[in-house]
Coordinates of C-alpha atoms and ligand atoms in Angstrom, one line a residue:
X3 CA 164.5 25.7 8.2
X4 CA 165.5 29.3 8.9
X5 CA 167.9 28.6 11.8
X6 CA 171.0 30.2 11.4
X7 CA 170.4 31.2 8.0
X8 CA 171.5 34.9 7.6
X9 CA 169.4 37.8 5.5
X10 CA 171.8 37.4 2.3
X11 CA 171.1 33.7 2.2
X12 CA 168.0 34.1 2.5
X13 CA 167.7 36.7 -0.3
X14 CA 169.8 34.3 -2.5
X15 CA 167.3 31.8 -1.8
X16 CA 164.4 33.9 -2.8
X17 CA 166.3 35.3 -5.6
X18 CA 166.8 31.7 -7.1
X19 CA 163.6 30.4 -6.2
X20 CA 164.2 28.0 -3.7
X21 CA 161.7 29.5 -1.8
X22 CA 159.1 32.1 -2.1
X23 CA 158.5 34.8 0.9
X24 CA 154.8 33.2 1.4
X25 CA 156.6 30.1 2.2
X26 CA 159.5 32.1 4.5
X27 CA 156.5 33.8 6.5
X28 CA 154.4 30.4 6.7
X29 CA 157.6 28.7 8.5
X30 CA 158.1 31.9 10.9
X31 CA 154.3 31.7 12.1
X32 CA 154.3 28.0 12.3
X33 CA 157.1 28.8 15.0
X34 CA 155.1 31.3 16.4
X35 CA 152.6 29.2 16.9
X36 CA 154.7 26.2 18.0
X37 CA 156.5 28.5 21.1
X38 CA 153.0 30.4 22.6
X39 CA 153.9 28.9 26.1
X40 CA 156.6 31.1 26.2
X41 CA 154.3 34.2 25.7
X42 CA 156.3 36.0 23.1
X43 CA 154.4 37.9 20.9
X44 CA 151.2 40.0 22.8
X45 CA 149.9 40.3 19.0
X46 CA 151.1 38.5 15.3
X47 CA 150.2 40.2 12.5
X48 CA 149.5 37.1 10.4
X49 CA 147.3 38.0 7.5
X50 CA 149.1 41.2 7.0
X51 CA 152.2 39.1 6.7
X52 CA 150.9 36.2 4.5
X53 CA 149.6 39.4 2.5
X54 CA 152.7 41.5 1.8
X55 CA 154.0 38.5 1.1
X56 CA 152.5 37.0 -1.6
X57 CA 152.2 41.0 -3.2
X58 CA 156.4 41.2 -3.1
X59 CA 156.3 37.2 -4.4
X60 CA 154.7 38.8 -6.9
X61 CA 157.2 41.6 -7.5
X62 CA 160.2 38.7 -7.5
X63 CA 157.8 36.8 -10.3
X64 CA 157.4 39.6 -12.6
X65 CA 161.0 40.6 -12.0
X66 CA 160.4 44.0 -10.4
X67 CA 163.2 45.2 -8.4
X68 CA 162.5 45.2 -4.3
X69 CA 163.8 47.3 -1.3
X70 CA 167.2 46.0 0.7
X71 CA 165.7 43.8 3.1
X72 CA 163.3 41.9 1.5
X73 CA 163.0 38.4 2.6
X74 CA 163.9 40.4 6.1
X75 CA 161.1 39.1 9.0
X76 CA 161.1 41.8 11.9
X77 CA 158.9 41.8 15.5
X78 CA 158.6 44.9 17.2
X79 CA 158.9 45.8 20.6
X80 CA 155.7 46.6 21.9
X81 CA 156.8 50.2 22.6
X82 CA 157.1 51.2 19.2
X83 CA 154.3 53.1 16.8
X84 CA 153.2 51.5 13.6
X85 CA 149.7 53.1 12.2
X86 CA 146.8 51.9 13.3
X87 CA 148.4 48.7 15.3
X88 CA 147.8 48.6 19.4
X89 CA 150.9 49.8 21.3
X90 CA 150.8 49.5 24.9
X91 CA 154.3 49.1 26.2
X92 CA 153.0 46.6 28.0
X93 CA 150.7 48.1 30.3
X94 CA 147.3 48.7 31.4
X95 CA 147.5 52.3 30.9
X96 CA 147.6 51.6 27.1
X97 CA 145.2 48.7 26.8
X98 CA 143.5 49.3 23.8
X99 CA 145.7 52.3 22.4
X100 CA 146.3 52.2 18.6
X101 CA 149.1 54.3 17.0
X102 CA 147.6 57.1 14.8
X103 CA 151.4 57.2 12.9
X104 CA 154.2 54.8 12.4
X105 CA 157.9 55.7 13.7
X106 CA 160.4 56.8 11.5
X107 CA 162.5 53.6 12.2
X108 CA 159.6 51.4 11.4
X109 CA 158.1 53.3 8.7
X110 CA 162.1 52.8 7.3
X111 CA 161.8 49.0 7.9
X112 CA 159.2 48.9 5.8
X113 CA 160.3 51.3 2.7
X114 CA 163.1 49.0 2.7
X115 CA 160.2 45.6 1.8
X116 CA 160.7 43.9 5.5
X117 CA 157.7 42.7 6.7
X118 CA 156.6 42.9 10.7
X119 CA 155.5 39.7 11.8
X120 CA 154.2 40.9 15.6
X121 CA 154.9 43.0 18.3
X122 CA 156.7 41.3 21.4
X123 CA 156.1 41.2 24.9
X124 CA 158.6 43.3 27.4
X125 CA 159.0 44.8 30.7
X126 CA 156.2 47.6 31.1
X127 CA 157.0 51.3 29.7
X128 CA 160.8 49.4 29.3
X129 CA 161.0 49.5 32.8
X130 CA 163.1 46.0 34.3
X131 CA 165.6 43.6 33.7
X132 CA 163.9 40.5 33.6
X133 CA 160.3 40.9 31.0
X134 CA 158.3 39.7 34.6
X135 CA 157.1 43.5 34.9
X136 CA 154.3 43.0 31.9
X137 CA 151.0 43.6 32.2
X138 CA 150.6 40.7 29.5
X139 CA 152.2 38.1 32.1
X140 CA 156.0 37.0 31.6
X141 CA 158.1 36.3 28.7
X142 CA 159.9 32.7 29.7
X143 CA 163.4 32.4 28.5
X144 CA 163.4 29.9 25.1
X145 CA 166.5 27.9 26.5
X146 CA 165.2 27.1 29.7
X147 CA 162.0 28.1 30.4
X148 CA 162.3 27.9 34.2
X149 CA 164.3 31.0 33.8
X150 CA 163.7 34.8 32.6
X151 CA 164.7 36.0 29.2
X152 CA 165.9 39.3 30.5
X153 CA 164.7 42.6 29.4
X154 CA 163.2 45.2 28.9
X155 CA 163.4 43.3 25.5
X156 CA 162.9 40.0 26.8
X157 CA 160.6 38.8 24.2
X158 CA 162.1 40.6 21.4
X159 CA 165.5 38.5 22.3
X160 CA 163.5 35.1 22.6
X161 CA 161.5 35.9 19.3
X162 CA 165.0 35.7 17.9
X163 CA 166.6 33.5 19.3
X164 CA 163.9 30.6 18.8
X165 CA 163.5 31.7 15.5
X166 CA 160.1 33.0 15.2
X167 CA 161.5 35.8 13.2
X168 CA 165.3 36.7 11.8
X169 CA 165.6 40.1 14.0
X170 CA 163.9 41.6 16.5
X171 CA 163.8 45.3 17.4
X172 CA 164.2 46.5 21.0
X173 CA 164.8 49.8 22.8
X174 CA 167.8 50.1 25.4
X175 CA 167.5 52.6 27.8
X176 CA 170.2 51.3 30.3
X177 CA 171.0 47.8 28.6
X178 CA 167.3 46.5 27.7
X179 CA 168.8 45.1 23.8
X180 CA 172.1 43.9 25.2
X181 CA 171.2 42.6 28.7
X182 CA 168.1 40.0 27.0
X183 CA 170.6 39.2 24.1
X184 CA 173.1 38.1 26.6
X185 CA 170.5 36.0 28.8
X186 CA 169.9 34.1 25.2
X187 CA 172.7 33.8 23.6
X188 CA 172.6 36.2 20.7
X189 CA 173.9 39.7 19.7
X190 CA 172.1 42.8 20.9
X191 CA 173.3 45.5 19.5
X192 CA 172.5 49.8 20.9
X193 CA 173.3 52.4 18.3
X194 CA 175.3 55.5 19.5
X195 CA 172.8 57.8 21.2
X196 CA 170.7 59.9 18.0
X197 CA 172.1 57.5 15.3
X198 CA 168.4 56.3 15.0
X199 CA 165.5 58.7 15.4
X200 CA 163.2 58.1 18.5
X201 CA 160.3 59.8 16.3
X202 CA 157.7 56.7 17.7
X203 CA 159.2 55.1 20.2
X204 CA 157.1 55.2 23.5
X205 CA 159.6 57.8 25.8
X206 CA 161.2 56.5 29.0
X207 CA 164.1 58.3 29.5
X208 CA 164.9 60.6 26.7
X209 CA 168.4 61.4 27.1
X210 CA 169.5 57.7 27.1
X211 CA 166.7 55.9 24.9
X212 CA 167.7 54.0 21.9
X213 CA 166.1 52.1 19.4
X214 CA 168.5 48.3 19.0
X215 CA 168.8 45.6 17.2
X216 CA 168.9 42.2 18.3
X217 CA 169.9 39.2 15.9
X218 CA 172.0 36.2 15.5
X219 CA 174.6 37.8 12.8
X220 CA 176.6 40.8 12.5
X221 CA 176.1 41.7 9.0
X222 CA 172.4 41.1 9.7
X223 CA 172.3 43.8 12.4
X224 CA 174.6 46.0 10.4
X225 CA 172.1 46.0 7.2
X226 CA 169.1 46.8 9.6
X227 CA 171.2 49.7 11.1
X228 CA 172.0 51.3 8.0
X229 CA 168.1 51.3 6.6
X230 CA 167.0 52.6 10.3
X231 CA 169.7 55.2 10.8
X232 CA 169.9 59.0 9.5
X233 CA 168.7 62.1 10.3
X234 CA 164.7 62.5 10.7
X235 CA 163.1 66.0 11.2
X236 CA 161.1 64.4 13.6
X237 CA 163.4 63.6 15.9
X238 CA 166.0 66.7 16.9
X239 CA 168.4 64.4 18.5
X240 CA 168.8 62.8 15.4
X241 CA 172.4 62.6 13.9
X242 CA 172.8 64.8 11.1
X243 CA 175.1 62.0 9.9
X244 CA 175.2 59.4 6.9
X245 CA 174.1 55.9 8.1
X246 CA 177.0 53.6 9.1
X247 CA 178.1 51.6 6.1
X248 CA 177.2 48.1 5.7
X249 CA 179.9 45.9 7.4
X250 CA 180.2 42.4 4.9
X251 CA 184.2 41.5 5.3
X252 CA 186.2 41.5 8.6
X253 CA 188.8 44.3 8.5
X254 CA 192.2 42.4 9.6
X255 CA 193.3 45.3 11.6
X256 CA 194.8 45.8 14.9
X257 CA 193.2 47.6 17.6
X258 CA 193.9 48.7 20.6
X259 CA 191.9 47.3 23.3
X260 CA 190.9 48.9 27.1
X261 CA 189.1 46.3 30.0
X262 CA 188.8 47.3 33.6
X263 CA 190.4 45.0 36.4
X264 CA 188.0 46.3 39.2
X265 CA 184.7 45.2 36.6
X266 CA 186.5 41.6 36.3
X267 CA 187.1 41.7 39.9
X268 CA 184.0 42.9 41.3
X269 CA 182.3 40.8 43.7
X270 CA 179.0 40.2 42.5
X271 CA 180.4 38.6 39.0
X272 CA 180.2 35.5 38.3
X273 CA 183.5 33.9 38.6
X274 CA 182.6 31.6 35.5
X275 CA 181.6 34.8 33.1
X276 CA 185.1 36.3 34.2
X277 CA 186.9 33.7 33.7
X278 CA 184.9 33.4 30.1
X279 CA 185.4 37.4 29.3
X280 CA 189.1 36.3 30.4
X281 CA 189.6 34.1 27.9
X282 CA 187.7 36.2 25.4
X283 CA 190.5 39.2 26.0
X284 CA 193.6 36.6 25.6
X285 CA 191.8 35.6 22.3
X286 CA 192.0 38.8 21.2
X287 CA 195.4 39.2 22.1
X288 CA 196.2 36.0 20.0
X289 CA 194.5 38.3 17.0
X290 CA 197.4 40.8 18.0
X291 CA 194.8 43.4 19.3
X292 CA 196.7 45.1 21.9
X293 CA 194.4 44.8 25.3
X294 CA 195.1 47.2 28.2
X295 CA 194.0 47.2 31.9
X296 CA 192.7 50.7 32.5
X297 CA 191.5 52.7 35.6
X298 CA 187.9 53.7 36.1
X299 CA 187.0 55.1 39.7
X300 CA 183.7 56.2 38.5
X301 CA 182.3 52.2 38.6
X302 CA 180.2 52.9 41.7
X303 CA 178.1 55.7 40.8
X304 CA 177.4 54.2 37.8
X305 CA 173.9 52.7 38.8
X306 CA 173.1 55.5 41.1
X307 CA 173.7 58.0 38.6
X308 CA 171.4 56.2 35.8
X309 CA 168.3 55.6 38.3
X310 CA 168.6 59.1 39.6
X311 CA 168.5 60.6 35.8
X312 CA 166.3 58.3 34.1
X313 CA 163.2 58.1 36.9
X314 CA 163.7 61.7 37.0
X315 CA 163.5 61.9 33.0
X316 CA 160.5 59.0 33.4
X317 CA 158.5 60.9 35.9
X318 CA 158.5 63.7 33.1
X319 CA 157.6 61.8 30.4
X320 CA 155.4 59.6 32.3
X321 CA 152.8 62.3 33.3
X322 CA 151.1 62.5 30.1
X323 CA 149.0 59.1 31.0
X324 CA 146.5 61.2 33.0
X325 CA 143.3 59.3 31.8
X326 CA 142.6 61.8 29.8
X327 CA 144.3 61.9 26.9
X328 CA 145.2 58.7 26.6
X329 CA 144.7 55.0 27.5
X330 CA 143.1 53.8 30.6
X331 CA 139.9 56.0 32.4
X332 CA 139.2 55.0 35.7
X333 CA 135.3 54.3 35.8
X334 CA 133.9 56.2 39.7
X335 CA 135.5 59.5 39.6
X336 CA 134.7 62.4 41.9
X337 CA 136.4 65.4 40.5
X338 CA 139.8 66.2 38.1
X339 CA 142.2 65.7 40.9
X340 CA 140.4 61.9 41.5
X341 CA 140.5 61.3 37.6
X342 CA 144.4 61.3 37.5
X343 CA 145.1 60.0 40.6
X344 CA 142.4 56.2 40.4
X345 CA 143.4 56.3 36.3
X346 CA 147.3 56.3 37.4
X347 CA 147.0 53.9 40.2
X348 CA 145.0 51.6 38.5
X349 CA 146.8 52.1 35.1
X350 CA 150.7 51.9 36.0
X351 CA 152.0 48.8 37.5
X352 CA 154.0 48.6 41.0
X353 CA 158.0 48.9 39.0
X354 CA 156.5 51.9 37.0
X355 CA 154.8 53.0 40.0
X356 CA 157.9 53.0 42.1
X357 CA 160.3 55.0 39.3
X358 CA 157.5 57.8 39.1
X359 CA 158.1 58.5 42.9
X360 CA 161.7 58.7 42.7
X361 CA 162.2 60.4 39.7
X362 CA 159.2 63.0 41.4
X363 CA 161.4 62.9 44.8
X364 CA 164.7 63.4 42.9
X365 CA 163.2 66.7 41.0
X366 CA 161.3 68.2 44.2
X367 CA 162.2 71.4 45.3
X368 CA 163.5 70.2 48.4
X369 CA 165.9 67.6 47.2
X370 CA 166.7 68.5 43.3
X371 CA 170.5 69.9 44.0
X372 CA 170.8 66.8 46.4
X373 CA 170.4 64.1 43.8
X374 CA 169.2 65.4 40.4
X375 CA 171.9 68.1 40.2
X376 CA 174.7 65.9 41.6
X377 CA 173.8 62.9 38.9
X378 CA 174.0 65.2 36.2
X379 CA 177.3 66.4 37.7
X380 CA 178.6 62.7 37.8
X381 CA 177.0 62.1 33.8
X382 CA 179.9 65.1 33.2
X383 CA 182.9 63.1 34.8
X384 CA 181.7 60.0 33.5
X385 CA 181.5 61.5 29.6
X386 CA 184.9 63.4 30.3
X387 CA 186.5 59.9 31.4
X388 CA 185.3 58.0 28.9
X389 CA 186.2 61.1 25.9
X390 CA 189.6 60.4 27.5
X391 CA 189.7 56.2 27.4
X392 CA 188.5 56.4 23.5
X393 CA 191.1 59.3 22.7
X394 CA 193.3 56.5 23.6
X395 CA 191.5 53.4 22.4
X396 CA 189.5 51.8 20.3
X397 CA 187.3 49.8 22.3
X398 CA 186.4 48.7 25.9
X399 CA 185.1 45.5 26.3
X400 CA 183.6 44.2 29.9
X401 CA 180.8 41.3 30.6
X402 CA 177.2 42.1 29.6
X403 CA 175.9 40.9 32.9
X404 CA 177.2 40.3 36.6
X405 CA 175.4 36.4 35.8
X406 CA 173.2 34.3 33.5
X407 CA 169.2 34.4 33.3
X408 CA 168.1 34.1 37.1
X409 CA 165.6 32.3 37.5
X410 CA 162.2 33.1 37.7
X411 CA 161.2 34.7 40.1
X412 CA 164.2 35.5 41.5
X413 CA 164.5 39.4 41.5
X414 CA 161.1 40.4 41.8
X415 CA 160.3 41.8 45.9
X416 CA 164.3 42.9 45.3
X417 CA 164.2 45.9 43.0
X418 CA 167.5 47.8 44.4
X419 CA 169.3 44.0 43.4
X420 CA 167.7 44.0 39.9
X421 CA 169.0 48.0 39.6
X422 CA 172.6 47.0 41.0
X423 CA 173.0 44.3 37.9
X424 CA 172.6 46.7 35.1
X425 CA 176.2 48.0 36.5
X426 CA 178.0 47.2 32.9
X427 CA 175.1 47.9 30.7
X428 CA 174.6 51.7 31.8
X429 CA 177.4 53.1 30.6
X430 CA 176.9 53.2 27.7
X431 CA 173.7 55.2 27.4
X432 CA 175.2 57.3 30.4
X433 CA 177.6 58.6 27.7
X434 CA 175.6 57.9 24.4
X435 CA 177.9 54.9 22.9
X436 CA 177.7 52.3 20.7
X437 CA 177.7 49.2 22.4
X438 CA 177.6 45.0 21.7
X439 CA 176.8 41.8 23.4
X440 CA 178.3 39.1 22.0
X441 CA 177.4 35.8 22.9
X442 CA 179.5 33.2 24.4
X443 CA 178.9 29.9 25.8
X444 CA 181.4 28.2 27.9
X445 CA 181.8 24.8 29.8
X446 CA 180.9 25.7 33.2
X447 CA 178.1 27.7 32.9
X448 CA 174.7 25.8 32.1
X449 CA 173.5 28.7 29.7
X450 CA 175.3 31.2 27.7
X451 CA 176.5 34.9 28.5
X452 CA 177.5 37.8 26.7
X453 CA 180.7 39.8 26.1
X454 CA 180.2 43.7 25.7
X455 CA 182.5 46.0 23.3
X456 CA 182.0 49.6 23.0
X457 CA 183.1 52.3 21.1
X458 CA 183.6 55.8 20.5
X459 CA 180.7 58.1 19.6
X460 CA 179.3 57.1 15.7
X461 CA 182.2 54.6 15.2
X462 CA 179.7 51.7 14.7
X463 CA 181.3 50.5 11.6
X464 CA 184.5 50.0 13.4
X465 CA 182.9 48.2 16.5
X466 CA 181.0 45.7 14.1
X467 CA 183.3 45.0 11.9
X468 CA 185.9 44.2 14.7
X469 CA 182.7 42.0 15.9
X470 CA 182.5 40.3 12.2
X471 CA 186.3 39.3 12.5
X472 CA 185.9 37.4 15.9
Ligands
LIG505 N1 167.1 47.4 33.3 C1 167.2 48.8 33.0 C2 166.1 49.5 33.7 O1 165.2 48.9 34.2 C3 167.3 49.0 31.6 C4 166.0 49.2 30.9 C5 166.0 49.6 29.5 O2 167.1 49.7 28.9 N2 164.9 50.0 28.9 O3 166.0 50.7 33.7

């Protein structure tokens, strides 16, 4: 009933009264309920919803006027705060947790009338590739369920993508909103880095950390954007900037368009997605966008330089969980010391477990100018080459991923493999850009993949309505 359907026609509908939002909401839960084997949601908010809907059905009766997304169904990533709802990013250490505020994104969602159906599974603290790091269990992937969605956001990408809600709301740390999107075949979407405050979303690493959008329609993502964005005095890394402008029209303009041989060429992509992202450039030069091969010598210390800075940034943020203040106590104790150590090691899970040692080996005294100081020294050159590829051009467009959804199963006992496929998704919060997977399907691949364009710093507008004219 809702597939495909985008947030205007769905307004129109409500408008009219071909439907009521009671009716909207009954149709999202029954497909809630109808996809629970492939453990989406860790908790649905389903009175709540039936209830805020039938008080802004009311609103449409009498004729009052309502915020801009009405009619607009939402889950949230279970690593974001919404008063006095559990948050856990999906780990022990938070079992039982409840949010004593709600984030400034959120709280924004809901100003604007969109109701929150549930929060979704995901890889624990946002940690993974692949939503098999959970202390929930696994999120399958909705087209083939013998597969992973992807993640962090896993669920937040199936929850769209089998229409249990019209968008989903993710974080992307190194690729966690584009990476699932691309594994499922919709658009993921990461604003540039400050573009929407952080004020509520559980920290992993702070200097790359985004909240994203993930949804089957551009103008869709674009509406959500502009509600979340702006500056927040929570948050001092937010922009100080007006929210991007609703895209609604293609812009027939011509751009001019950078890709990298060595990303097409390198060895562990898929020769079917590069043949696909091919294909995708030469139908932008049919458009008349003018597409360039560029150098970038920086591609191998790409992933290096992202694990080195965000465990580092994680082991940081990480050490509040001490048993103490919050979350998980471990029950036989003998002094302090014990407390934090048993509440840890039962708490965290083995991924999280793993990034808190390197991130505490990269900072040590011993090794900090070895790896810590040298990865910030790379962030540098990367920002100074990519300052220079966007004073030149408009875009740069590469795959999301090196393949499709692996199957299940398939990464875990390999960590440094799962690390070395988020090569094309880093980059972007390396530098702090805007950043899109698109979906594609093609004929010989079984399930889809996803084409990334980014863009300068704050030039969202641009990148999605180049993405609304494809
Ligand atoms: N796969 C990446 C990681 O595990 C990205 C995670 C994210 O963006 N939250 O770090």
């Amino acid at each position: 009933m809702n597939q495909g359907r985008s947030l205007s026609d769905i307004q129109k509908s409500l408008r009219n009264g071909q439907q009521t939002i009671s009716e909207l909401v009954e149709s999202y839960l029954k497909r809630i309920e109808e996809t629970t084997d492939l453990n989406i949601y860790i908790e649905v908010y389903k009175e709540e919803a039936k209830a805020l809907a039938a008080s802004l059905d009311q609103k449409i009766q009498k004729g009052e006027s309502l915020g801009p997304l009405f009619g607009a169904v939402i889950s949230i990533k279970d690593v974001l705060c919404y008063k006095d709802h559990k948050v856990s990013a999906a780990s022990k250490m938070l079992a039982g947790f409840t949010s004593q505020f709600t984030g400034t994104a959120i709280q924004r969602l809901l100003d604007a009338d969109a109701i929150i159906i549930g929060r979704t599974n995901c890889d624990e603290f946002a940690m993974g590739s692949t939503n098999e790091n959970s202390a929930y269990g696994p999120t399958l992937n909705g087209l083939d369920s013998e597969r992973v969605p992807g993640g962090s956001s896993g669920a937040a990408a199936v929850s769209v993508e089998r229409d249990t809600c019209l968008i989903g709301i993710g974080s992307d740390t190194g690729g966690s909103v584009r990476q699932p999107a691309a594994f499922c075949g919709i658009y993921g979407f990461k604003p540039s880095y400050g573009r929407i405050s952080r004020y509520g979303l559980i920290a992993y690493g702070s200097s790359f950390d985004q909240i994203g959008v993930l949804a089957k329609g551009i103008e869709d993502i674009s509406r959500v954007l502009n509600i979340m964005s702006g500056e927040d005095p929570m948050d001092a890394t937010s922009l100080n900037m007006d929210p991007p402008e609703i895209v609604k029209h293609p812009v027939d303009q011509q751009y001019k368009i950078a890709y990298i041989p060595e990303v097409l060429d390198h060895p562990g992509l898929n020769p079917d997605i590069r043949k696909g992202t091919m294909s995708f450039i030469e139908g932008l030069r049919d458009r008349n966008h003018e597409c360039t091969p560029i150098s970038f010598e920086l591609l191998p210390y790409l992933v290096p330089a992202y694990y080195v800075l965000t465990t580092a940034e994680a082991s940081s943020n990480l050490s509040r969980y001490d048993g103490i203040r919050y979350g998980h106590q471990a029950k036989d104790f003998e002094q302090l010391e014990d407390l934090y150590e048993r509440s840890r090691s039962e708490g965290f899970g083995a991924e999280v477990k793993r990034r808190i040692m390197m991130g505490t080996f990269v900072l040590s005294v011993g090794y900090f100018d070895a790896y810590f100081t040298k990865a910030q020294q790379v962030r540098t050159l990367i920002i100074d080459r990519m300052k220079e590829i966007f004073a030149e051009y408009d875009f740069l467009i590469m795959p999301t991923t090196t393949d499709i959804a692996w199957k299940r199963g398939e990464m875990s006992g390999d960590p440094v493999s799962m690390y070395l496929s988020d090569i094309y998704t880093v980059l972007a919060n390396l530098g702090g850009y805007p950043a899109i997977s698109i979906p594609q399907q093609n004929e010989q691949l079984i399930l889809p993949f996803g084409v990334q364009i980014m863009s300068d710093l704050y030039d969202e507008r641009k990148l999605l309505s180049l993405c609304l004219s494809l």
